[in-house]
PDB file of C-alpha atoms in Angstrom:
ATOM      1  CA  MET A   1     -32.472  24.805  13.265  1.00  0.00           C
ATOM      2  CA  ASP A   2     -30.067  21.489  12.616  1.00  0.00           C
ATOM      3  CA  THR A   3     -29.603  19.095  15.404  1.00  0.00           C
ATOM      4  CA  GLU A   4     -26.634  17.653  16.678  1.00  0.00           C
ATOM      5  CA  GLU A   5     -27.616  14.225  14.974  1.00  0.00           C
ATOM      6  CA  THR A   6     -28.132  16.400  11.537  1.00  0.00           C
ATOM      7  CA  LEU A   7     -25.002  17.952  12.038  1.00  0.00           C
ATOM      8  CA  GLN A   8     -22.616  14.572  12.735  1.00  0.00           C
ATOM      9  CA  GLN A   9     -24.551  13.004   9.554  1.00  0.00           C
ATOM     10  CA  ARG A  10     -23.264  16.337   7.209  1.00  0.00           C
ATOM     11  CA  ARG A  11     -19.881  15.923   8.825  1.00  0.00           C
ATOM     12  CA  ARG A  12     -19.791  12.593   8.042  1.00  0.00           C
ATOM     13  CA  ARG A  13     -20.846  13.068   4.299  1.00  0.00           C
ATOM     14  CA  LEU A  14     -18.314  15.922   4.039  1.00  0.00           C
ATOM     15  CA  ALA A  15     -15.407  13.770   5.392  1.00  0.00           C
ATOM     16  CA  GLN A  16     -16.001  10.651   2.803  1.00  0.00           C
ATOM     17  CA  VAL A  17     -16.604  12.862  -0.404  1.00  0.00           C
ATOM     18  CA  SER A  18     -13.270  14.569   0.587  1.00  0.00           C
ATOM     19  CA  ARG A  19     -11.879  11.107   0.152  1.00  0.00           C
ATOM     20  CA  ALA A  20     -12.897  10.116  -2.425  1.00  0.00           C
ATOM     21  CA  GLY A  21     -11.799  10.889  -5.982  1.00  0.00           C
ATOM     22  CA  ARG A  22      -9.174  13.163  -5.554  1.00  0.00           C
ATOM     23  CA  PRO A  23      -7.421  15.043  -8.722  1.00  0.00           C
ATOM     24  CA  SER A  24      -4.389  15.140  -9.185  1.00  0.00           C
ATOM     25  CA  TYR A  25      -2.251  17.760  -6.757  1.00  0.00           C
ATOM     26  CA  LEU A  26       0.109  18.488  -9.930  1.00  0.00           C
ATOM     27  CA  ARG A  27      -1.506  19.011 -13.110  1.00  0.00           C
ATOM     28  CA  ASP A  28      -0.108  17.968 -16.774  1.00  0.00           C
ATOM     29  CA  SER A  29      -0.371  21.792 -17.985  1.00  0.00           C
ATOM     30  CA  GLU A  30       1.616  22.983 -15.084  1.00  0.00           C
ATOM     31  CA  VAL A  31       4.474  20.168 -16.275  1.00  0.00           C
ATOM     32  CA  ASP A  32       7.152  21.542 -18.479  1.00  0.00           C
ATOM     33  CA  VAL A  33      10.018  18.888 -18.014  1.00  0.00           C
ATOM     34  CA  TRP A  34      10.694  16.465 -21.424  1.00  0.00           C
ATOM     35  CA  HIS A  35      10.588  12.889 -20.707  1.00  0.00           C
ATOM     36  CA  PRO A  36      14.174  11.439 -20.189  1.00  0.00           C
ATOM     37  CA  ARG A  37      16.357  10.378 -22.249  1.00  0.00           C
ATOM     38  CA  SER A  38      16.773   6.365 -22.500  1.00  0.00           C
ATOM     39  CA  SER A  39      20.374   5.907 -21.374  1.00  0.00           C
ATOM     40  CA  PRO A  40      22.625   3.963 -24.040  1.00  0.00           C
ATOM     41  CA  ASP A  41      23.992   1.938 -21.062  1.00  0.00           C
ATOM     42  CA  SER A  42      22.462  -1.466 -21.706  1.00  0.00           C
ATOM     43  CA  ASP A  43      22.248  -1.928 -17.267  1.00  0.00           C
ATOM     44  CA  VAL A  44      20.464   1.634 -17.232  1.00  0.00           C
ATOM     45  CA  GLY A  45      18.416   2.144 -20.697  1.00  0.00           C
ATOM     46  CA  PRO A  46      15.682  -0.497 -19.561  1.00  0.00           C
ATOM     47  CA  TRP A  47      15.562   1.511 -16.172  1.00  0.00           C
ATOM     48  CA  ASP A  48      15.152   4.949 -18.216  1.00  0.00           C
ATOM     49  CA  GLN A  49      11.860   2.998 -20.952  1.00  0.00           C
ATOM     50  CA  LEU A  50      10.316   2.037 -17.979  1.00  0.00           C
ATOM     51  CA  LEU A  51      10.358   5.128 -16.369  1.00  0.00           C
ATOM     52  CA  ILE A  52       9.278   6.674 -19.296  1.00  0.00           C
ATOM     53  CA  MET A  53       6.311   4.080 -19.445  1.00  0.00           C
ATOM     54  CA  ALA A  54       4.918   5.188 -15.975  1.00  0.00           C
ATOM     55  CA  VAL A  55       5.305   8.648 -16.240  1.00  0.00           C
ATOM     56  CA  LYS A  56       2.809   8.005 -19.440  1.00  0.00           C
ATOM     57  CA  PHE A  57       0.687   5.871 -17.640  1.00  0.00           C
ATOM     58  CA  ALA A  58      -0.004   8.583 -14.743  1.00  0.00           C
ATOM     59  CA  LYS A  59      -0.416  11.148 -17.238  1.00  0.00           C
ATOM     60  CA  LEU A  60      -3.310   8.855 -18.855  1.00  0.00           C
ATOM     61  CA  GLN A  61      -4.560   7.935 -15.127  1.00  0.00           C
ATOM     62  CA  GLY A  62      -4.810  12.056 -14.904  1.00  0.00           C
ATOM     63  CA  GLN A  63      -6.764  12.344 -17.873  1.00  0.00           C
ATOM     64  CA  VAL A  64      -9.332   9.737 -16.815  1.00  0.00           C
ATOM     65  CA  TYR A  65     -10.074  11.576 -14.118  1.00  0.00           C
ATOM     66  CA  ASP A  66     -10.421  14.846 -15.695  1.00  0.00           C
ATOM     67  CA  GLN A  67     -12.769  13.549 -18.368  1.00  0.00           C
ATOM     68  CA  LEU A  68     -14.359  10.651 -16.880  1.00  0.00           C
ATOM     69  CA  TYR A  69     -14.535  11.263 -12.897  1.00  0.00           C
ATOM     70  CA  SER A  70     -14.660  15.173 -12.245  1.00  0.00           C
ATOM     71  CA  ALA A  71     -17.437  17.251 -11.248  1.00  0.00           C
ATOM     72  CA  ALA A  72     -17.161  18.804 -15.065  1.00  0.00           C
ATOM     73  CA  ALA A  73     -17.578  15.097 -16.590  1.00  0.00           C
ATOM     74  CA  ARG A  74     -20.880  14.482 -14.569  1.00  0.00           C
ATOM     75  CA  ASN A  75     -22.574  16.930 -17.254  1.00  0.00           C
ATOM     76  CA  ALA A  76     -20.830  15.266 -20.800  1.00  0.00           C
ATOM     77  CA  HIS A  77     -23.368  14.164 -22.779  1.00  0.00           C
ATOM     78  CA  PRO A  78     -23.855  10.561 -22.871  1.00  0.00           C
ATOM     79  CA  VAL A  79     -22.492  10.302 -26.295  1.00  0.00           C
ATOM     80  CA  GLN A  80     -19.112  12.530 -25.728  1.00  0.00           C
ATOM     81  CA  GLN A  81     -18.809  10.094 -22.772  1.00  0.00           C
ATOM     82  CA  ALA A  82     -19.254   6.784 -25.109  1.00  0.00           C
ATOM     83  CA  GLU A  83     -16.427   8.463 -27.246  1.00  0.00           C
ATOM     84  CA  THR A  84     -14.253   9.374 -24.112  1.00  0.00           C
ATOM     85  CA  ILE A  85     -14.392   6.545 -22.830  1.00  0.00           C
ATOM     86  CA  GLN A  86     -13.294   5.101 -26.088  1.00  0.00           C
ATOM     87  CA  GLN A  87     -10.406   6.973 -26.878  1.00  0.00           C
ATOM     88  CA  PHE A  88      -8.808   5.997 -23.202  1.00  0.00           C
ATOM     89  CA  SER A  89      -9.593   2.318 -23.515  1.00  0.00           C
ATOM     90  CA  ALA A  90      -7.483   2.496 -26.997  1.00  0.00           C
ATOM     91  CA  LYS A  91      -4.740   4.786 -25.302  1.00  0.00           C
ATOM     92  CA  LEU A  92      -4.574   2.276 -22.653  1.00  0.00           C
ATOM     93  CA  GLN A  93      -4.532  -0.506 -25.233  1.00  0.00           C
ATOM     94  CA  SER A  94      -1.563   0.922 -26.958  1.00  0.00           C
ATOM     95  CA  TRP A  95       0.834   2.075 -23.933  1.00  0.00           C
ATOM     96  CA  TYR A  96      -0.112  -2.253 -22.752  1.00  0.00           C
ATOM     97  CA  THR A  97       1.196  -2.914 -26.138  1.00  0.00           C
ATOM     98  CA  GLY A  98       4.293  -1.425 -25.864  1.00  0.00           C
ATOM     99  CA  LEU A  99       4.723  -2.225 -22.496  1.00  0.00           C
ATOM    100  CA  ARG A 100       4.476  -5.909 -22.261  1.00  0.00           C
ATOM    101  CA  GLU A 101       6.092  -6.801 -18.649  1.00  0.00           C
ATOM    102  CA  LYS A 102       3.332  -8.821 -16.850  1.00  0.00           C
ATOM    103  CA  SER A 103       4.257  -6.972 -13.520  1.00  0.00           C
ATOM    104  CA  TRP A 104       2.629  -4.195 -15.013  1.00  0.00           C
ATOM    105  CA  ASP A 105      -0.933  -6.448 -15.545  1.00  0.00           C
ATOM    106  CA  ILE A 106      -2.697  -5.289 -12.401  1.00  0.00           C
ATOM    107  CA  MET A 107      -2.187  -2.022 -12.860  1.00  0.00           C
ATOM    108  CA  TYR A 108      -3.296  -1.867 -16.193  1.00  0.00           C
ATOM    109  CA  TYR A 109      -6.383  -4.030 -16.106  1.00  0.00           C
ATOM    110  CA  SER A 110      -7.385  -2.085 -12.622  1.00  0.00           C
ATOM    111  CA  THR A 111      -6.862   1.263 -14.715  1.00  0.00           C
ATOM    112  CA  MET A 112      -9.176  -0.129 -17.808  1.00  0.00           C
ATOM    113  CA  THR A 113     -12.086  -1.673 -15.730  1.00  0.00           C
ATOM    114  CA  LEU A 114     -11.745   2.096 -14.179  1.00  0.00           C
ATOM    115  CA  ILE A 115     -12.636   3.452 -17.707  1.00  0.00           C
ATOM    116  CA  LEU A 116     -14.938   0.641 -18.614  1.00  0.00           C
ATOM    117  CA  ILE A 117     -16.797   0.494 -15.700  1.00  0.00           C
ATOM    118  CA  LYS A 118     -18.104   4.000 -16.686  1.00  0.00           C
ATOM    119  CA  ALA A 119     -19.969   2.511 -20.172  1.00  0.00           C
ATOM    120  CA  PRO A 120     -23.687   1.759 -19.397  1.00  0.00           C
ATOM    121  CA  PRO A 121     -24.623  -1.678 -19.529  1.00  0.00           C
ATOM    122  CA  THR A 122     -26.960  -2.949 -22.460  1.00  0.00           C
ATOM    123  CA  GLU A 123     -30.316  -4.334 -21.354  1.00  0.00           C
ATOM    124  CA  GLU A 124     -28.884  -8.025 -22.390  1.00  0.00           C
ATOM    125  CA  GLU A 125     -25.919  -7.323 -19.746  1.00  0.00           C
ATOM    126  CA  ALA A 126     -26.175  -7.512 -15.825  1.00  0.00           C
ATOM    127  CA  GLY A 127     -24.559  -4.524 -13.591  1.00  0.00           C
ATOM    128  CA  VAL A 128     -21.193  -3.920 -16.006  1.00  0.00           C
ATOM    129  CA  SER A 129     -21.156  -3.493 -19.656  1.00  0.00           C
ATOM    130  CA  GLN A 130     -19.243  -7.135 -21.266  1.00  0.00           C
ATOM    131  CA  THR A 131     -15.873  -5.114 -21.956  1.00  0.00           C
ATOM    132  CA  CYS A 132     -15.293  -4.223 -18.421  1.00  0.00           C
ATOM    133  CA  LEU A 133     -16.682  -7.373 -16.790  1.00  0.00           C
ATOM    134  CA  GLU A 134     -13.871  -9.109 -19.157  1.00  0.00           C
ATOM    135  CA  ALA A 135     -11.164  -6.636 -17.868  1.00  0.00           C
ATOM    136  CA  ALA A 136     -12.388  -6.863 -14.518  1.00  0.00           C
ATOM    137  CA  ARG A 137     -11.966 -10.435 -14.188  1.00  0.00           C
ATOM    138  CA  VAL A 138      -8.692 -10.585 -15.552  1.00  0.00           C
ATOM    139  CA  GLY A 139      -7.502  -8.547 -13.311  1.00  0.00           C
ATOM    140  CA  LEU A 140      -8.964 -10.601 -10.380  1.00  0.00           C
ATOM    141  CA  ARG A 141      -6.868 -13.483 -11.614  1.00  0.00           C
ATOM    142  CA  CYS A 142      -3.574 -10.830 -12.343  1.00  0.00           C
ATOM    143  CA  HIS A 143      -3.992  -9.673  -8.807  1.00  0.00           C
ATOM    144  CA  LEU A 144      -4.492 -13.629  -7.360  1.00  0.00           C
ATOM    145  CA  ALA A 145      -1.549 -15.082  -9.910  1.00  0.00           C
ATOM    146  CA  CYS A 146       0.865 -11.695  -8.825  1.00  0.00           C
ATOM    147  CA  PHE A 147       0.507 -12.761  -4.777  1.00  0.00           C
ATOM    148  CA  SER A 148       0.775 -16.298  -5.157  1.00  0.00           C
ATOM    149  CA  SER A 149       4.235 -15.965  -6.989  1.00  0.00           C
ATOM    150  CA  TYR A 150       5.449 -13.933  -4.301  1.00  0.00           C
ATOM    151  CA  GLN A 151       4.507 -16.403  -2.194  1.00  0.00           C
ATOM    152  CA  ILE A 152       6.309 -19.652  -3.819  1.00  0.00           C
ATOM    153  CA  ALA A 153       9.369 -21.103  -1.731  1.00  0.00           C
ATOM    154  CA  ASP A 154      13.215 -19.923  -3.329  1.00  0.00           C
ATOM    155  CA  SER A 155      11.322 -17.770  -5.927  1.00  0.00           C
ATOM    156  CA  PRO A 156      13.271 -14.964  -7.495  1.00  0.00           C
ATOM    157  CA  GLY A 157      10.699 -12.658  -6.873  1.00  0.00           C
ATOM    158  CA  GLN A 158       9.482 -13.608  -3.673  1.00  0.00           C
ATOM    159  CA  VAL A 159       8.892 -10.735  -1.045  1.00  0.00           C
ATOM    160  CA  SER A 160       7.177 -10.425   2.233  1.00  0.00           C
ATOM    161  CA  GLU A 161       3.617  -9.440   2.582  1.00  0.00           C
ATOM    162  CA  GLY A 162       4.661  -5.966   3.487  1.00  0.00           C
ATOM    163  CA  GLU A 163       6.578  -4.867   0.610  1.00  0.00           C
ATOM    164  CA  TYR A 164       3.868  -6.603  -1.855  1.00  0.00           C
ATOM    165  CA  ALA A 165       1.170  -4.304  -0.099  1.00  0.00           C
ATOM    166  CA  SER A 166       3.523  -1.324  -0.731  1.00  0.00           C
ATOM    167  CA  TRP A 167       4.803  -2.661  -4.577  1.00  0.00           C
ATOM    168  CA  VAL A 168       1.579  -3.867  -5.752  1.00  0.00           C
ATOM    169  CA  LEU A 169      -2.002  -3.254  -3.879  1.00  0.00           C
ATOM    170  CA  HIS A 170      -1.361   0.315  -2.677  1.00  0.00           C
ATOM    171  CA  GLN A 171      -0.348   1.369  -5.912  1.00  0.00           C
ATOM    172  CA  SER A 172      -3.700  -0.021  -7.654  1.00  0.00           C
ATOM    173  CA  SER A 173      -6.972  -0.178  -6.796  1.00  0.00           C
ATOM    174  CA  LEU A 174      -9.440  -2.726  -6.681  1.00  0.00           C
ATOM    175  CA  ASN A 175     -12.456  -1.633  -8.643  1.00  0.00           C
ATOM    176  CA  PRO A 176     -12.102  -4.828 -10.397  1.00  0.00           C
ATOM    177  CA  PHE A 177     -13.789  -6.063  -7.077  1.00  0.00           C
ATOM    178  CA  ILE A 178     -16.778  -3.945  -7.283  1.00  0.00           C
ATOM    179  CA  ALA A 179     -17.120  -4.465 -10.851  1.00  0.00           C
ATOM    180  CA  VAL A 180     -17.751  -8.198 -10.553  1.00  0.00           C
ATOM    181  CA  PHE A 181     -19.304  -7.740  -7.315  1.00  0.00           C
ATOM    182  CA  LEU A 182     -21.935  -5.576  -9.493  1.00  0.00           C
ATOM    183  CA  HIS A 183     -22.436  -8.049 -12.067  1.00  0.00           C
ATOM    184  CA  ALA A 184     -22.463 -11.208  -9.891  1.00  0.00           C
ATOM    185  CA  ILE A 185     -25.910 -10.161  -7.792  1.00  0.00           C
ATOM    186  CA  ALA A 186     -27.410  -7.973 -10.703  1.00  0.00           C
ATOM    187  CA  ALA A 187     -26.629 -11.899 -12.771  1.00  0.00           C
ATOM    188  CA  ASP A 188     -27.680 -14.162  -9.272  1.00  0.00           C
ATOM    189  CA  SER A 189     -23.634 -15.550 -10.374  1.00  0.00           C
ATOM    190  CA  LEU A 190     -22.367 -17.706  -8.245  1.00  0.00           C
ATOM    191  CA  GLU A 191     -19.173 -18.197 -10.455  1.00  0.00           C
ATOM    192  CA  ASP A 192     -18.186 -15.201 -10.095  1.00  0.00           C
ATOM    193  CA  LEU A 193     -18.264 -14.693  -5.954  1.00  0.00           C
ATOM    194  CA  CYS A 194     -15.390 -17.419  -6.116  1.00  0.00           C
ATOM    195  CA  PRO A 195     -12.648 -14.861  -7.243  1.00  0.00           C
ATOM    196  CA  LEU A 196     -14.215 -12.128  -5.022  1.00  0.00           C
ATOM    197  CA  ASP A 197     -13.455 -14.638  -2.337  1.00  0.00           C
ATOM    198  CA  ASP A 198     -10.238 -16.084  -3.307  1.00  0.00           C
ATOM    199  CA  VAL A 199      -9.274 -12.063  -3.689  1.00  0.00           C
ATOM    200  CA  VAL A 200     -10.725 -11.739   0.751  1.00  0.00           C
ATOM    201  CA  ALA A 201      -8.108 -14.468   1.539  1.00  0.00           C
ATOM    202  CA  VAL A 202      -5.183 -12.619   0.144  1.00  0.00           C
ATOM    203  CA  LEU A 203      -6.319  -9.294   2.062  1.00  0.00           C
ATOM    204  CA  GLN A 204      -6.220 -11.004   4.986  1.00  0.00           C
ATOM    205  CA  LYS A 205      -3.020 -12.526   5.025  1.00  0.00           C
ATOM    206  CA  VAL A 206      -1.609  -8.846   4.046  1.00  0.00           C
ATOM    207  CA  SER A 207      -4.153  -6.851   6.594  1.00  0.00           C
ATOM    208  CA  VAL A 208      -1.958  -7.372   9.150  1.00  0.00           C
ATOM    209  CA  VAL A 209       0.514  -4.878   7.477  1.00  0.00           C
ATOM    210  CA  SER A 210      -1.216  -1.537   8.198  1.00  0.00           C
ATOM    211  CA  ASN A 211      -4.681  -0.010   9.146  1.00  0.00           C
ATOM    212  CA  SER A 212      -4.842   0.926   5.226  1.00  0.00           C
ATOM    213  CA  CYS A 213      -4.670  -2.641   4.543  1.00  0.00           C
ATOM    214  CA  GLN A 214      -7.050  -3.556   7.377  1.00  0.00           C
ATOM    215  CA  ALA A 215      -9.623  -1.257   6.122  1.00  0.00           C
ATOM    216  CA  LEU A 216      -9.628  -2.440   2.245  1.00  0.00           C
ATOM    217  CA  PHE A 217      -9.739  -6.221   4.255  1.00  0.00           C
ATOM    218  CA  LYS A 218     -12.657  -5.434   5.927  1.00  0.00           C
ATOM    219  CA  VAL A 219     -14.340  -3.470   3.205  1.00  0.00           C
ATOM    220  CA  CYS A 220     -13.584  -6.130   0.187  1.00  0.00           C
ATOM    221  CA  SER A 221     -14.733  -8.880   3.145  1.00  0.00           C
ATOM    222  CA  THR A 222     -17.765  -6.930   3.555  1.00  0.00           C
ATOM    223  CA  PHE A 223     -18.614  -6.787   0.047  1.00  0.00           C
ATOM    224  CA  ALA A 224     -18.383 -10.824  -0.686  1.00  0.00           C
ATOM    225  CA  ARG A 225     -20.448 -11.823   2.062  1.00  0.00           C
ATOM    226  CA  LEU A 226     -23.249  -9.583   1.076  1.00  0.00           C
ATOM    227  CA  GLY A 227     -23.053 -10.531  -2.695  1.00  0.00           C
ATOM    228  CA  ARG A 228     -22.661 -14.353  -1.158  1.00  0.00           C
ATOM    229  CA  ALA A 229     -25.803 -13.567   0.695  1.00  0.00           C
ATOM    230  CA  LEU A 230     -27.779 -11.661  -2.462  1.00  0.00           C
ATOM    231  CA  VAL A 231     -27.251 -14.556  -4.646  1.00  0.00           C
ATOM    232  CA  MET A 232     -28.194 -17.005  -1.982  1.00  0.00           C
ATOM    233  CA  ASP A 233     -31.300 -15.096  -0.851  1.00  0.00           C
ATOM    234  CA  ASP A 234     -34.354 -17.441  -2.008  1.00  0.00           C
ATOM    235  CA  THR A 235     -36.515 -13.867  -1.097  1.00  0.00           C
ATOM    236  CA  ARG A 236     -34.968 -12.261  -4.076  1.00  0.00           C
ATOM    237  CA  LEU A 237     -37.010 -11.051  -6.870  1.00  0.00           C
ATOM    238  CA  GLU A 238     -36.440  -9.794 -10.386  1.00  0.00           C
ATOM    239  CA  ASN A 239     -38.822  -7.470 -12.176  1.00  0.00           C
ATOM    240  CA  PRO A 240     -39.885  -8.110 -15.704  1.00  0.00           C
ATOM    241  CA  GLU A 241     -37.157  -5.830 -16.893  1.00  0.00           C
ATOM    242  CA  GLY A 242     -34.465  -7.714 -15.110  1.00  0.00           C
ATOM    243  CA  GLY A 243     -33.581  -5.309 -12.711  1.00  0.00           C
ATOM    244  CA  LEU A 244     -33.155  -6.398  -8.846  1.00  0.00           C
ATOM    245  CA  GLN A 245     -35.115  -6.053  -5.808  1.00  0.00           C
ATOM    246  CA  LEU A 246     -33.714  -6.829  -2.378  1.00  0.00           C
ATOM    247  CA  SER A 247     -36.807  -6.998  -0.594  1.00  0.00           C
ATOM    248  CA  ASN A 248     -40.876  -6.921  -0.377  1.00  0.00           C
ATOM    249  CA  ASP A 249     -40.738  -5.310   3.575  1.00  0.00           C
ATOM    250  CA  PRO A 250     -42.856  -2.402   3.357  1.00  0.00           C
ATOM    251  CA  ASN A 251     -40.675  -0.521   5.811  1.00  0.00           C
ATOM    252  CA  PRO A 252     -36.778  -1.614   4.388  1.00  0.00           C
ATOM    253  CA  GLY A 253     -35.459   1.170   5.984  1.00  0.00           C
ATOM    254  CA  PRO A 254     -32.835   3.522   4.929  1.00  0.00           C
ATOM    255  CA  GLN A 255     -30.805   1.840   1.750  1.00  0.00           C
ATOM    256  CA  SER A 256     -27.861   4.364   1.541  1.00  0.00           C
ATOM    257  CA  GLY A 257     -25.984   7.105   2.805  1.00  0.00           C
ATOM    258  CA  PRO A 258     -23.475   7.048   6.147  1.00  0.00           C
ATOM    259  CA  GLU A 259     -25.703   5.126   8.388  1.00  0.00           C
ATOM    260  CA  THR A 260     -26.087   2.286   6.519  1.00  0.00           C
ATOM    261  CA  PHE A 261     -22.496   1.967   5.412  1.00  0.00           C
ATOM    262  CA  GLU A 262     -21.328   2.765   9.102  1.00  0.00           C
ATOM    263  CA  GLY A 263     -23.739  -0.404  10.397  1.00  0.00           C
ATOM    264  CA  ILE A 264     -22.329  -2.310   7.387  1.00  0.00           C
ATOM    265  CA  PHE A 265     -19.144  -2.111   8.118  1.00  0.00           C
ATOM    266  CA  GLY A 266     -18.667  -1.173  11.964  1.00  0.00           C
ATOM    267  CA  GLU A 267     -17.485   1.667  14.673  1.00  0.00           C
ATOM    268  CA  GLY A 268     -13.569  -0.149  13.911  1.00  0.00           C
ATOM    269  CA  MET A 269     -14.354   0.648   9.988  1.00  0.00           C
ATOM    270  CA  LYS A 270     -15.047   3.880  10.716  1.00  0.00           C
ATOM    271  CA  ASN A 271     -12.100   4.653  13.138  1.00  0.00           C
ATOM    272  CA  GLY A 272      -9.979   2.750  10.440  1.00  0.00           C
ATOM    273  CA  PHE A 273     -10.723   5.670   7.468  1.00  0.00           C
ATOM    274  CA  LYS A 274     -10.560   7.880  10.445  1.00  0.00           C
ATOM    275  CA  ILE A 275     -13.679   9.706   9.584  1.00  0.00           C
ATOM    276  CA  PRO A 276     -14.831  11.966  12.163  1.00  0.00           C
TER     277      PRO A 276
END
């Protein structure tokens, strides 16, 4: 019979899984409404075009989940998955070429990273593929530039931290942060740790807006500190294949799982995500 502790561990795992990678509530196949027509009015037409581009972007994101991150996608053959990644990156690039609005750069590079991070790195690449790393680096720079532009005094685009969190931060994931983190610890790249610290500094300013912003700050702050500790740690060893060994300890303890992350993030982090 399972102990109470075992049951609690299973509940934590279930809570974490149920909050990760949710599919769309409304599937594209269930939508039979055509895109709106663009108004000939010069004051309204640009907004109509923006809406149409947003709909196309959302549809593409849904397809990315279905074909790269859904349960069914896990059984895809590597060759088929590589073709899917190439097709989606081309579609997203085509969408971006038709838009050319800098205000959408964060969402564009975030989604591009989401697509390319599924491509396995070659033997010469560390952590993630080079194309994924390039998209992730640009994504972080766009995030920093966007926030800075909102903080310039007398700027026409100046908004509060709350508005920035609602309009920008919550509308795109920070998976470029994770991609750069993975490369930094795999390649011992101090250079790539700097933008992570810069992003954490921005998130700290926004963390007072809501519990979700505070949770995001805590997660990214922990990863940034962990990355710096791993890269700077003199006890780390590289095996001949370039893989990473974090410790020689014959009793290293658990390396993953809910308990490990709970220890890293702390009780406040667990409560922030409302995990039972």
